[in-house]
PDB file of C-alpha atoms in Angstrom:
ATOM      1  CA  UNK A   1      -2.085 -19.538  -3.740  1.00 61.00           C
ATOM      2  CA  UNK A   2      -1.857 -15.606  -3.621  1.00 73.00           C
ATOM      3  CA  UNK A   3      -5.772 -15.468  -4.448  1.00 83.00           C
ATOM      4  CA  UNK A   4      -6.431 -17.916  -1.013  1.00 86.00           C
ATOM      5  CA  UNK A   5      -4.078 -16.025   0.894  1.00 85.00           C
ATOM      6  CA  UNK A   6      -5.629 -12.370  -0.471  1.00 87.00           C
ATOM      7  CA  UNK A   7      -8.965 -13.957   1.072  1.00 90.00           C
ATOM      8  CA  UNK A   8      -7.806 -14.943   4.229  1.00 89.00           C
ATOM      9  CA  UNK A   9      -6.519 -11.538   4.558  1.00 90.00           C
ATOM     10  CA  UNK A  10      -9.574  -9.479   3.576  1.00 91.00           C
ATOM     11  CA  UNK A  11     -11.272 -11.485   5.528  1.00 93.00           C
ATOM     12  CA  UNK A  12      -9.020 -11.229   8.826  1.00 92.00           C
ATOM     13  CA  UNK A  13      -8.481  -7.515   8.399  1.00 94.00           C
ATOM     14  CA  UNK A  14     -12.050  -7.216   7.251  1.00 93.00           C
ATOM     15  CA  UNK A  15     -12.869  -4.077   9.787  1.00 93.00           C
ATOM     16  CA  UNK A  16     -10.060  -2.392   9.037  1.00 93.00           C
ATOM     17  CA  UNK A  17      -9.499  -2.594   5.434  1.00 91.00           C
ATOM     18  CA  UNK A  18     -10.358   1.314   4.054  1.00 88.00           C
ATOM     19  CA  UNK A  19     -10.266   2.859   7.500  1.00 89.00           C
ATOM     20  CA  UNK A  20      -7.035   2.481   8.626  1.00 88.00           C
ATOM     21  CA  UNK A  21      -5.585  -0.294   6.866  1.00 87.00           C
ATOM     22  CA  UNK A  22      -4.846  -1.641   3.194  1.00 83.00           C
ATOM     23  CA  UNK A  23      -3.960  -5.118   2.175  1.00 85.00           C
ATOM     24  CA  UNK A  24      -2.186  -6.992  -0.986  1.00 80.00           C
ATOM     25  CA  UNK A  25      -1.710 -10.260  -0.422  1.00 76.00           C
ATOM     26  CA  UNK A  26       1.408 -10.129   2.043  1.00 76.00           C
ATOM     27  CA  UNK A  27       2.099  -6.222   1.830  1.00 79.00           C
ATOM     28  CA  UNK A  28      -0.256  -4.254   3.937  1.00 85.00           C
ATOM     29  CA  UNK A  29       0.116  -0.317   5.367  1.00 82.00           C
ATOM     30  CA  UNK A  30      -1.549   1.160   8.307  1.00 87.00           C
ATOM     31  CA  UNK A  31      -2.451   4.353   7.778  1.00 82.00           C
ATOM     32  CA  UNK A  32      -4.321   7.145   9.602  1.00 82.00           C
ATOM     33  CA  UNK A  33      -4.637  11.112   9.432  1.00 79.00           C
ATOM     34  CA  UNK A  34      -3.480  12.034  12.712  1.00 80.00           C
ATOM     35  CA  UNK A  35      -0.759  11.186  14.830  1.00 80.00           C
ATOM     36  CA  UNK A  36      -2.390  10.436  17.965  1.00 88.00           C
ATOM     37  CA  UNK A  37      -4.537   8.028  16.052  1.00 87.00           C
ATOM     38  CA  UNK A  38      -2.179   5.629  14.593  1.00 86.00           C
ATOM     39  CA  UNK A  39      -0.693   3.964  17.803  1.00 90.00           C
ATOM     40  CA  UNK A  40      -4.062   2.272  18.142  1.00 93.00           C
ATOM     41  CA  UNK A  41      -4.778   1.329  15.150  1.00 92.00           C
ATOM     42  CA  UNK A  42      -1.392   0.044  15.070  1.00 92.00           C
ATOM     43  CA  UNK A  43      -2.759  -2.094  18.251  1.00 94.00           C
ATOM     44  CA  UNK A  44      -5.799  -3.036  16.196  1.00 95.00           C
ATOM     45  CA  UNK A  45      -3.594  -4.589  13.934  1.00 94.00           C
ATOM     46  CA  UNK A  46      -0.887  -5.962  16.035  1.00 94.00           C
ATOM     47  CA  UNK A  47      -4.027  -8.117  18.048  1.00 96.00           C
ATOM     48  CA  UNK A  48      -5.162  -9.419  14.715  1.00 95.00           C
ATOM     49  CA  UNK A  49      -2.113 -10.967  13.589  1.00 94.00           C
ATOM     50  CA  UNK A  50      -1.267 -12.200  17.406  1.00 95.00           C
ATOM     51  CA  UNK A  51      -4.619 -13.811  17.300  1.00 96.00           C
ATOM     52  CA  UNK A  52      -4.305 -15.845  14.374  1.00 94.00           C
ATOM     53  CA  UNK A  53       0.130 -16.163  15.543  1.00 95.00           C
ATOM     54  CA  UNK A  54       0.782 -14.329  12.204  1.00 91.00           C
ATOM     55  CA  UNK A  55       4.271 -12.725  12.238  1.00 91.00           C
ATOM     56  CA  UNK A  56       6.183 -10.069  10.761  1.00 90.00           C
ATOM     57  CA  UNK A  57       8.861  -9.932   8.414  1.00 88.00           C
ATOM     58  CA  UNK A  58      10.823  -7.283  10.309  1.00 87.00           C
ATOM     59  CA  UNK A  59      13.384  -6.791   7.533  1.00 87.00           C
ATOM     60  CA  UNK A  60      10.133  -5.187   5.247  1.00 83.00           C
ATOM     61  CA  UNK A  61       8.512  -3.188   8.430  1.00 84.00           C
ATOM     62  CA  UNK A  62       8.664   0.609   8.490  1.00 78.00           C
ATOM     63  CA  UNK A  63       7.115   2.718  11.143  1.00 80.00           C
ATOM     64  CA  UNK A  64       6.750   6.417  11.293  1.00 73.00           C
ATOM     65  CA  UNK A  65       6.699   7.478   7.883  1.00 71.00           C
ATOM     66  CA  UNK A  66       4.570  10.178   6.551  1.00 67.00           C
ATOM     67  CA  UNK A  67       5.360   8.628   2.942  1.00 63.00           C
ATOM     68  CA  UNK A  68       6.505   5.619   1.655  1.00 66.00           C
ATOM     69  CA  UNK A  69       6.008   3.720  -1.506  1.00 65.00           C
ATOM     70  CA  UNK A  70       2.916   0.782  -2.016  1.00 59.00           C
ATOM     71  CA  UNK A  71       2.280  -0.738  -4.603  1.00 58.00           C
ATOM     72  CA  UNK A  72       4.700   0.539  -6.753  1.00 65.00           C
ATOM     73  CA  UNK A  73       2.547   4.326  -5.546  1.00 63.00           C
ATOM     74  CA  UNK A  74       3.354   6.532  -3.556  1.00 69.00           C
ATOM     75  CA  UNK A  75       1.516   6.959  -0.527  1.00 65.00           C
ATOM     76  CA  UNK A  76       1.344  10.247   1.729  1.00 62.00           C
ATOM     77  CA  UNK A  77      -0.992  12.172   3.650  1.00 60.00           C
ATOM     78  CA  UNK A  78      -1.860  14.109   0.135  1.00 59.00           C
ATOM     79  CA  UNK A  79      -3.537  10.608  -1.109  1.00 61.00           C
ATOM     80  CA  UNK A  80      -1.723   8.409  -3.574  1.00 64.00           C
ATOM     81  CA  UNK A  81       0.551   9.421  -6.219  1.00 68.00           C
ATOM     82  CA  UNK A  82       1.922   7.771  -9.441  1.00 67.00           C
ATOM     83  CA  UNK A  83       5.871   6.810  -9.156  1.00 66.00           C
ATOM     84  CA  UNK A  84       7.595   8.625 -10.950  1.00 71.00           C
ATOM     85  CA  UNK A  85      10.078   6.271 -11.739  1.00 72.00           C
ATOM     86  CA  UNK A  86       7.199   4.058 -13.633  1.00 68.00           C
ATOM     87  CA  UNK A  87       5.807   6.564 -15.284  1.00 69.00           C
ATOM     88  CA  UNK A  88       9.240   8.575 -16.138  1.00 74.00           C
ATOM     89  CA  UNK A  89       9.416   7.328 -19.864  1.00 74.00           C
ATOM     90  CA  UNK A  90       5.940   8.597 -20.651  1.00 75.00           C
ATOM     91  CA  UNK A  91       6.988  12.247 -19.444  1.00 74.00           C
ATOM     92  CA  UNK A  92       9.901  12.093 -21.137  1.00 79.00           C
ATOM     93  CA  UNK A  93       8.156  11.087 -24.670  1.00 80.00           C
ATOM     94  CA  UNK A  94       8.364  13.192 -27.229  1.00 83.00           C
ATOM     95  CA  UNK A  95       4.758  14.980 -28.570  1.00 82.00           C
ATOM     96  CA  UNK A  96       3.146  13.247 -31.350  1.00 81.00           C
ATOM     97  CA  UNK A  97       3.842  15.118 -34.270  1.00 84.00           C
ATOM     98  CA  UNK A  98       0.839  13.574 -37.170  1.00 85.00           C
ATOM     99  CA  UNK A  99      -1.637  10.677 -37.169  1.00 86.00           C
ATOM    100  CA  UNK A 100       1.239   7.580 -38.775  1.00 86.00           C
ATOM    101  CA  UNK A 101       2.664   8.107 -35.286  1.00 79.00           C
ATOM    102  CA  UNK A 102      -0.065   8.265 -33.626  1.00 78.00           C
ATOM    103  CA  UNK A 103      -1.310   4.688 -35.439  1.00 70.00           C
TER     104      UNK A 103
END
C-alpha cells in the first residue's frame, strides 16, 4: 500500500516535487528560499490536494518554520542536516584503538 500511495503522490505533485515541494508517502514539506515566495507555492499545493478533495491532518501541519525535522533530518535554509539525536551514539564512540576492534 505505501508504494501505490508514494505513486499517486509523485505523480499528483509531479511539478512540484524538487522545486518547492518534497514528498514521502503521507509526509510532504513545502519549501522555498524566500519569503515572499512560499505563500504561492503554498497555493500551488493547497489547489492540488483540493482538486483531487485530499485533506490535511491538521494535528501534523506546521507553517512558518525556517527549520523543522523530515525524515528523521533536519531541514533548514542551510540544506539538510543529520539529527543529531540518530547519529549521537556514533559521536559519542570511543576511537578505535587496533585492528581486533576494528574486525
Amino acid at each position: 500500500m505505501g508504494a501505490t500511495y508514494q505513486l499517486l503522490m509523485n505523480k499528483l505533485f509531479e511539478a512540484l516535487i524538487r522545486k518547492t515541494m518534497e514528498v514521502y508517502v503521507d509526509d510532504m514539506i513545502v519549501k522555498s528560499m524566500l519569503d515572499e515566495t512560499h505563500s504561492p507555492a503554498l497555493r500551488q499545493t493547497f489547489n492540488i490536494l483540493r482538486a483531487f478533495r485530499m485533506k490535511l491532518n491538521l494535528k501534523k501541519c506546521v507553517f512558518g518554520v525556517r527549520s523543522s525535522k523530515f525524515l528523521e533530518f533536519i531541514i533548514s535554509s542551510w540544506g539538510i542536516e543529520a539529527n543529531i539525536d540518530k547519529i549521537q551514539a556514533i559521536l559519542d564512540m570511543r576511537p578505535l584503538r587496533n585492528i581486533k576492534e576494528v574486525k
